[in-house]
mmCIF file of C-alpha atoms in Angstrom:
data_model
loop_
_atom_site.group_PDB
_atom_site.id
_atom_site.type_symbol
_atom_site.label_atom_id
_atom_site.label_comp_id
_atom_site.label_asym_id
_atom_site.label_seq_id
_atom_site.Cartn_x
_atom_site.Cartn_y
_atom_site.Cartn_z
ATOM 1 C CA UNK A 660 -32.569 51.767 -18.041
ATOM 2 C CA UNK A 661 -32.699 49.444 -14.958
ATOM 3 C CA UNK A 662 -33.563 50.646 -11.693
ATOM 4 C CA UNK A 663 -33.335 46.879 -9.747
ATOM 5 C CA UNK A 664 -32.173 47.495 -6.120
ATOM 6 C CA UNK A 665 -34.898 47.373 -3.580
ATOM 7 C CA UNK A 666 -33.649 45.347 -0.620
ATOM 8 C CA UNK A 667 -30.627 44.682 1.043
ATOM 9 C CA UNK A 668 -30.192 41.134 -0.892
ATOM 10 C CA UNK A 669 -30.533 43.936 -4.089
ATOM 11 C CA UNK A 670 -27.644 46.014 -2.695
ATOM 12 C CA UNK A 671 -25.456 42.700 -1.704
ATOM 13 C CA UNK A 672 -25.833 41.085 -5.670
ATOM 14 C CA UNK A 673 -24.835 44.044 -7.049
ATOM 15 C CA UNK A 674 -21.614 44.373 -4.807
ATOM 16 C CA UNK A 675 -20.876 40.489 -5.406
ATOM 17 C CA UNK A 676 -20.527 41.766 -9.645
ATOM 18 C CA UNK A 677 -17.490 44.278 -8.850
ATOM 19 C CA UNK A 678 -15.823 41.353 -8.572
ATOM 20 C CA UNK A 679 -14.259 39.427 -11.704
ATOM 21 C CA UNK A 680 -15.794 36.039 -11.982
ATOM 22 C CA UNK A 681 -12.808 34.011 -11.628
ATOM 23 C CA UNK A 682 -12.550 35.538 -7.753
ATOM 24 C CA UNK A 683 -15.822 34.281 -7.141
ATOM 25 C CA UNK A 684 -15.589 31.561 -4.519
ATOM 26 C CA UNK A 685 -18.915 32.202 -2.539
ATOM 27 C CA UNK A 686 -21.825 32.481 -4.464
ATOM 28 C CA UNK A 687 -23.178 29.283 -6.416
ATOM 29 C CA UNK A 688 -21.211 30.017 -9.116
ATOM 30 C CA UNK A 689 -18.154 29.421 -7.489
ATOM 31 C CA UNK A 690 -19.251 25.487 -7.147
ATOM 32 C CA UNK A 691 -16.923 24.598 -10.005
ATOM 33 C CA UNK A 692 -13.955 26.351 -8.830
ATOM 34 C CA UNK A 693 -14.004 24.299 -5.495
ATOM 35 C CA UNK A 694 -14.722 21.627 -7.368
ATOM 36 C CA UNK A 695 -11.346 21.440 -9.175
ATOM 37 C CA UNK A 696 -9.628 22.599 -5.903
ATOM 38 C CA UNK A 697 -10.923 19.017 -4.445
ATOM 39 C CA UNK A 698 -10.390 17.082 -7.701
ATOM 40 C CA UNK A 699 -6.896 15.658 -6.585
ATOM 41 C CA UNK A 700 -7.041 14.794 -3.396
ATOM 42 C CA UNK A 701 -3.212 13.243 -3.336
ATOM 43 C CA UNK A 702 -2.681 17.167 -3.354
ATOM 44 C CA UNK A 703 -0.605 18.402 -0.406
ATOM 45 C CA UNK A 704 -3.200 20.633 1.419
ATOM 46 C CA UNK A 705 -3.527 20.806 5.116
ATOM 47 C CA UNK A 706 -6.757 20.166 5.654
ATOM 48 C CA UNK A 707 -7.495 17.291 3.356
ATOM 49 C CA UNK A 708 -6.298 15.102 6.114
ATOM 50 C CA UNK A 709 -9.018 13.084 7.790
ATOM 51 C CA UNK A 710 -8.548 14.769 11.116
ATOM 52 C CA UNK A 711 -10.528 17.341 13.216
ATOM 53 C CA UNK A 712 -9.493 20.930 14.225
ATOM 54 C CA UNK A 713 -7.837 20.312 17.144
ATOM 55 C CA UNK A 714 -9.348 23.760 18.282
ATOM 56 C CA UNK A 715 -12.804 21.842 18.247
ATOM 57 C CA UNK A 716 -11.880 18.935 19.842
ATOM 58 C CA UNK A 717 -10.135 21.253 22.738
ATOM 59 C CA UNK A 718 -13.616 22.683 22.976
ATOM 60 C CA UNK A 719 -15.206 19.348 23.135
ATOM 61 C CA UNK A 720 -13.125 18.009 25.689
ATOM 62 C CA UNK A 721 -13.044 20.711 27.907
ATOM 63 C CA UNK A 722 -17.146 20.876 27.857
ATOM 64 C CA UNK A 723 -17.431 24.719 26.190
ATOM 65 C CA UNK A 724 -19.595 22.901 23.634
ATOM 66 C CA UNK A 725 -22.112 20.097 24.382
ATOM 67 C CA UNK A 726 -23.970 17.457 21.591
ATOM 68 C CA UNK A 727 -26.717 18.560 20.063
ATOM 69 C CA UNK A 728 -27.754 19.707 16.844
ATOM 70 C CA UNK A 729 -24.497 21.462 14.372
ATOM 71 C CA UNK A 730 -24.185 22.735 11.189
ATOM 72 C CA UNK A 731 -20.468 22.526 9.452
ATOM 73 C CA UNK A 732 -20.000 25.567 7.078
ATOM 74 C CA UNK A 733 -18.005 24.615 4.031
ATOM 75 C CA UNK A 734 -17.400 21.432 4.790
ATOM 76 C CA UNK A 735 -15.187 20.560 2.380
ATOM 77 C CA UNK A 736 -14.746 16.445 2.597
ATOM 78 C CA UNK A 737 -16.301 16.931 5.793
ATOM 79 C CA UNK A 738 -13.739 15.771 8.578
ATOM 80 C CA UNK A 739 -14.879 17.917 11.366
ATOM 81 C CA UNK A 740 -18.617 16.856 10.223
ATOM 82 C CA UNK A 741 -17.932 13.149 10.885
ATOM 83 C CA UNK A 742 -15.716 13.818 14.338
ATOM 84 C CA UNK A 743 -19.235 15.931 15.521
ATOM 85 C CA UNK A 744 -21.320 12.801 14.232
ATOM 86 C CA UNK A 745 -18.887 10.571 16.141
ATOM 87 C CA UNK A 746 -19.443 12.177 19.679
ATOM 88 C CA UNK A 747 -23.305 11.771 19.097
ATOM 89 C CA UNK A 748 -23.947 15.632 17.461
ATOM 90 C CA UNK A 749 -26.993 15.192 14.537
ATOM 91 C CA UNK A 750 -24.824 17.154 12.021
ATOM 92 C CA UNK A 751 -25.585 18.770 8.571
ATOM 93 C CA UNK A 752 -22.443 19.832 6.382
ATOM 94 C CA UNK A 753 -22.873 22.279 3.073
ATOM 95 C CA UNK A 754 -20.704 22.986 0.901
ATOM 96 C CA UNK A 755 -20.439 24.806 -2.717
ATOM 97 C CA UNK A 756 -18.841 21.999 -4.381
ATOM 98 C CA UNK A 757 -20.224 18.881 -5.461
ATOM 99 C CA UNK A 758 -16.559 17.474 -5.467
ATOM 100 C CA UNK A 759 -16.246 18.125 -1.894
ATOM 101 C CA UNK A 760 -19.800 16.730 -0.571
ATOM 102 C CA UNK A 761 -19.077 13.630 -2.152
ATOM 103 C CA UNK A 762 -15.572 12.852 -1.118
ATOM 104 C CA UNK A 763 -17.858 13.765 2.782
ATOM 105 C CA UNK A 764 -20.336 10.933 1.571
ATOM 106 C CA UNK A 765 -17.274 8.848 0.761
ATOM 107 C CA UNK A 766 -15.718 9.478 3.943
ATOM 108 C CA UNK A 767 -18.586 9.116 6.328
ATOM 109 C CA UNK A 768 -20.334 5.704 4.849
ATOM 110 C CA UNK A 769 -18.324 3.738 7.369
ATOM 111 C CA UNK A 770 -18.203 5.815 10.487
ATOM 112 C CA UNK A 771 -20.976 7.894 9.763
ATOM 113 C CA UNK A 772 -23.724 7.626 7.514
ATOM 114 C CA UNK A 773 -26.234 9.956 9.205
ATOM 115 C CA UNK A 774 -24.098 13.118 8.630
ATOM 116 C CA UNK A 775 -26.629 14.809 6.362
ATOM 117 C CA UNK A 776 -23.969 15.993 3.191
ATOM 118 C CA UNK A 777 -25.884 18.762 1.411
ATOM 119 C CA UNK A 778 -24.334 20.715 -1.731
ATOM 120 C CA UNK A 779 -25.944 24.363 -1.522
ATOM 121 C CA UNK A 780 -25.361 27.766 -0.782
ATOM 122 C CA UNK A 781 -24.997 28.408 2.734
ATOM 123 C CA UNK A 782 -27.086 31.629 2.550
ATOM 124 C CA UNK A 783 -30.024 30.290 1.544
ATOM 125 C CA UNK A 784 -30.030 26.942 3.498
ATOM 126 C CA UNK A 785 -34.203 26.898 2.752
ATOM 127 C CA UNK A 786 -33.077 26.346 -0.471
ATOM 128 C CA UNK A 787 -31.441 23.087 0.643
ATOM 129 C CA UNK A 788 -33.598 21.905 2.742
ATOM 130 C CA UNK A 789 -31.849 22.940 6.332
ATOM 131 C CA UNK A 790 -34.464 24.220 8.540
ATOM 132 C CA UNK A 791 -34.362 25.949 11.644
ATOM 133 C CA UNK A 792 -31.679 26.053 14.598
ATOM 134 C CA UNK A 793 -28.366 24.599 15.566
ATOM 135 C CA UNK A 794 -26.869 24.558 18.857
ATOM 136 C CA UNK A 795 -23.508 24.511 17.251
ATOM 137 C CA UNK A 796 -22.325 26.452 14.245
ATOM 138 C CA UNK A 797 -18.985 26.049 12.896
ATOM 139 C CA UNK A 798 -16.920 27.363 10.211
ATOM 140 C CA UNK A 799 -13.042 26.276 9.045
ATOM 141 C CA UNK A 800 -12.084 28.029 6.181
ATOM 142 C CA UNK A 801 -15.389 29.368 4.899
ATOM 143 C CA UNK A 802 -15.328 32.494 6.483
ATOM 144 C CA UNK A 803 -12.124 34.023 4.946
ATOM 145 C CA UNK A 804 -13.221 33.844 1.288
ATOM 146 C CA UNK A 805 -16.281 36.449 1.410
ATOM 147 C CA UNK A 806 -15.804 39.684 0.131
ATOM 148 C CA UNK A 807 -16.822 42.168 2.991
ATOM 149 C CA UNK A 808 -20.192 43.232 2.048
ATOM 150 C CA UNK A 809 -21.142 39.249 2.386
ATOM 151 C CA UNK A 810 -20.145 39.494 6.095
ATOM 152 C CA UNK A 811 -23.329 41.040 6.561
ATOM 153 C CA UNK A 812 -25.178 37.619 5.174
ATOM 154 C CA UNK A 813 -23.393 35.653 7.491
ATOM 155 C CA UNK A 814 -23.947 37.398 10.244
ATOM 156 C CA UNK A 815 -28.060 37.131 9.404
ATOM 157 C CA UNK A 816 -27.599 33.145 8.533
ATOM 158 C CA UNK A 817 -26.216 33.668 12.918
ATOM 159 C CA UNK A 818 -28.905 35.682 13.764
ATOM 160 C CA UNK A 819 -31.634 33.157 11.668
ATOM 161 C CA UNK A 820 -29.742 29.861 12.582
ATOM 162 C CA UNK A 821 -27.921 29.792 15.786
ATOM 163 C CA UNK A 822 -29.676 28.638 18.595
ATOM 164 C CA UNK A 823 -30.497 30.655 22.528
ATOM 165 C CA UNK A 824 -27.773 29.396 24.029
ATOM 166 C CA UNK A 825 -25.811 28.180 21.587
ATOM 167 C CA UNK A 826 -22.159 27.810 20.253
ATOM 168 C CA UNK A 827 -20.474 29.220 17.516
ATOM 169 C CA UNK A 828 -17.037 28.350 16.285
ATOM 170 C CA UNK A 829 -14.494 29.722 13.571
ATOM 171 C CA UNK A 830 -10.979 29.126 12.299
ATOM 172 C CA UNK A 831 -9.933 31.283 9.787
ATOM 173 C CA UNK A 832 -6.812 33.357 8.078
ATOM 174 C CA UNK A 833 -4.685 35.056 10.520
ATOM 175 C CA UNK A 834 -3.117 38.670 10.110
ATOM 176 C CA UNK A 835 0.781 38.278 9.486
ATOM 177 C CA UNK A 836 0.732 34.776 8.680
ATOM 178 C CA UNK A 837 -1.386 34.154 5.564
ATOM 179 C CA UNK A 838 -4.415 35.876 3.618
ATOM 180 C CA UNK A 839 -4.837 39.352 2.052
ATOM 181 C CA UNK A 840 -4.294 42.056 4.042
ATOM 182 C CA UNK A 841 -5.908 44.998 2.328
ATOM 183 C CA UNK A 842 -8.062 47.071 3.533
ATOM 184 C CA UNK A 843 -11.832 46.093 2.532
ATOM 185 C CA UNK A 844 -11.997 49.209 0.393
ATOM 186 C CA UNK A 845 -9.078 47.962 -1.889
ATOM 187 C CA UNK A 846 -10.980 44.470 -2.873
ATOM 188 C CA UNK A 847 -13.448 46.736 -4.374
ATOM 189 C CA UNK A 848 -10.949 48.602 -6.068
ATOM 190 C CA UNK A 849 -9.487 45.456 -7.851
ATOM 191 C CA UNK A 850 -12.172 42.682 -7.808
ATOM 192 C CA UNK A 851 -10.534 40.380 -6.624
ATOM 193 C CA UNK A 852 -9.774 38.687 -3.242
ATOM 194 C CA UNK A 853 -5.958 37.538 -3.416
ATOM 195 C CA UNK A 854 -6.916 34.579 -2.747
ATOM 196 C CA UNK A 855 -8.858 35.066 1.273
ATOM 197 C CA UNK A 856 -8.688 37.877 3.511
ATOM 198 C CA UNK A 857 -6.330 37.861 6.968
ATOM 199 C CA UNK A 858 -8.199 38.580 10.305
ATOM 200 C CA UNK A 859 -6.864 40.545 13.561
ATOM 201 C CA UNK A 860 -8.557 39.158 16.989
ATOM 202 C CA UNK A 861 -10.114 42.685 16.869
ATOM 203 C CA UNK A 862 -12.016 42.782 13.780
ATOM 204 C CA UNK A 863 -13.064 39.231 14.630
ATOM 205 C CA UNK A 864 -14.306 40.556 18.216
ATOM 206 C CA UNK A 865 -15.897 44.161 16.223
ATOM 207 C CA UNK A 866 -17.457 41.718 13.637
ATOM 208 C CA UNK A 867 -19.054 39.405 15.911
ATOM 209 C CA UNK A 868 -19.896 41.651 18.991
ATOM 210 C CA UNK A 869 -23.258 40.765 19.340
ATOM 211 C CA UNK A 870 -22.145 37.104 20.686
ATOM 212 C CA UNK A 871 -19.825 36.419 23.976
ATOM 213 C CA UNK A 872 -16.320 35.824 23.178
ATOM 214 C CA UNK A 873 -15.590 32.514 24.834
ATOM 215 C CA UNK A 874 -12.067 31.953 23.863
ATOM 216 C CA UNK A 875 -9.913 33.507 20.548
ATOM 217 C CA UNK A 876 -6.565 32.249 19.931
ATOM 218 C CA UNK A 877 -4.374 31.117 17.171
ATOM 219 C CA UNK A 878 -4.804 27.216 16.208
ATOM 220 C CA UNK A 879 -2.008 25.013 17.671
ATOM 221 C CA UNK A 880 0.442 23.480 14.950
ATOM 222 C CA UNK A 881 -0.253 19.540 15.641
ATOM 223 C CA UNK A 882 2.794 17.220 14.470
ATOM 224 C CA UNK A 883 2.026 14.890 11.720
ATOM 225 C CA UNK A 884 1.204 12.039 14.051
ATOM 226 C CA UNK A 885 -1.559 13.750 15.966
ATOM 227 C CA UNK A 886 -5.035 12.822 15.502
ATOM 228 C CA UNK A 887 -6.075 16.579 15.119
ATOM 229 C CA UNK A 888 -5.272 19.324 12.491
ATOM 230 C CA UNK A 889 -3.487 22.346 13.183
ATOM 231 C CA UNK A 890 -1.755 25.151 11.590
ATOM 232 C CA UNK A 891 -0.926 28.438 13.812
ATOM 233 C CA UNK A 892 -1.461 30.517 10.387
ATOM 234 C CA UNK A 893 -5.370 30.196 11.527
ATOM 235 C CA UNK A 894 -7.497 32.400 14.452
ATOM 236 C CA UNK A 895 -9.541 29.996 16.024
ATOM 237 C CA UNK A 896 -12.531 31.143 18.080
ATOM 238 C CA UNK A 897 -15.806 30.512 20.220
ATOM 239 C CA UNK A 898 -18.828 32.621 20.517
ATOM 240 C CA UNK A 899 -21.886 32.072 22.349
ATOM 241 C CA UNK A 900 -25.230 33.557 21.893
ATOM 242 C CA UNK A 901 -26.771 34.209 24.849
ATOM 243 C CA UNK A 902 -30.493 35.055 23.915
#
């Protein structure tokens, strides 16, 4: 007979085991998956262009986010990592898969070699060896692939990890264009995630209340000669934590 749960990390492992282990693509486990996501990088994806989110550069240029210290959430090969490093940011960039942090290495030995590339789970960034606070936080794509109870860990690696003061930015599945849109009941109900789960501005807004909404609006689609990445299928926005 096992009685194990005790804490709310406890309750959250247990909830991550209703689903089946091939729709795991957020604990450590899931480092292989990604990994053969990033293994052909001729592949046709979106964002394996070497380009920044043109939603972050907007940001950047209009002065809603100033250098300082950031921390890119599932980084994948690390392109808005190396744009941050670029306009003088000290960045650190995690990521699940060991595929993805070194096509980031790869990327940044020219242009920039002091992005710190770390392959760890973003929930535990003690683990990896990312201490303390970041005056920027920002996610493209991670977001969308937790299950719902997980929300609640990323809202404490915010709490634990986000700066007074500081900036928080997101792009991730929006309602009506791509993602799942059950409700998060039904994901429980099938274990699995269909593949991410679609956003409305207003569960984004109910989700992260406890920051100041800056600005929430659907990426721009960039033409294929722009130096930025878009795709209007995302929700782009900017919080700011004003502690």
């Amino acid at each position: 007979m096992d009685r194990t749960i005790r804490t709310m990390e406890d309750v959250l492992q247990l909830l991550d085991t209703l689903f089946a282990p091939q729709a795991d693509r957020w604990t450590a486990d899931a480092g292989s998956w990604w990994d053969g996501f990033y293994a052909d990088r001729s592949r046709p994806v979106p964002f394996f262009v070497a380009k920044p989110d043109e939603n972050l550069v907007s940001y950047l240029d209009r002065g809603l986010v100033s250098a300082g210290r950031a921390l890119d959430l599932g980084c994948g090969p690390g392109r808005n990592a190396l744009h941050l490093a670029s306009l003088g940011f000290e960045v650190d960039a995690v990521d699940l898969s060991p595929a993805a942090i070194a096509w980031g290495r790869e990327r940044g030995h020219e242009t920039a070699p002091e992005v710190r590339f770390v392959c760890g789970d973003a929930f535990s960034l003690s683990d990896t060896g990312l201490l303390g606070t970041y005056d920027l936080i920002y996610d493209s794509g991670c977001f969308h692939h937790l299950p719902p109870h997980r929300r609640i860990s990323y809202l404490a690696l915010l709490e634990q990890h986000l700066a007074p003061g500081g900036r928080f930015g997101i792009a991730c599945f929006a309602e009506g264009a791509v993602g799942s849109e059950l409700s998060d009941a039904d994901f429980y109900r099938q274990g699995r995630l269909e593949g991410g789960l679609a956003y409305t501005p207003e569960s984004l807004r109910r989700i992260f209340c406890d920051l100041t909404e800056i600005e929430l609006r659907r990426m721009r689609d960039e033409p294929p000669e722009s130096p930025c990445f878009g795709e209007p299928f995302l929700w782009t926005g900017l919080f700011g934590r004003d502690d």
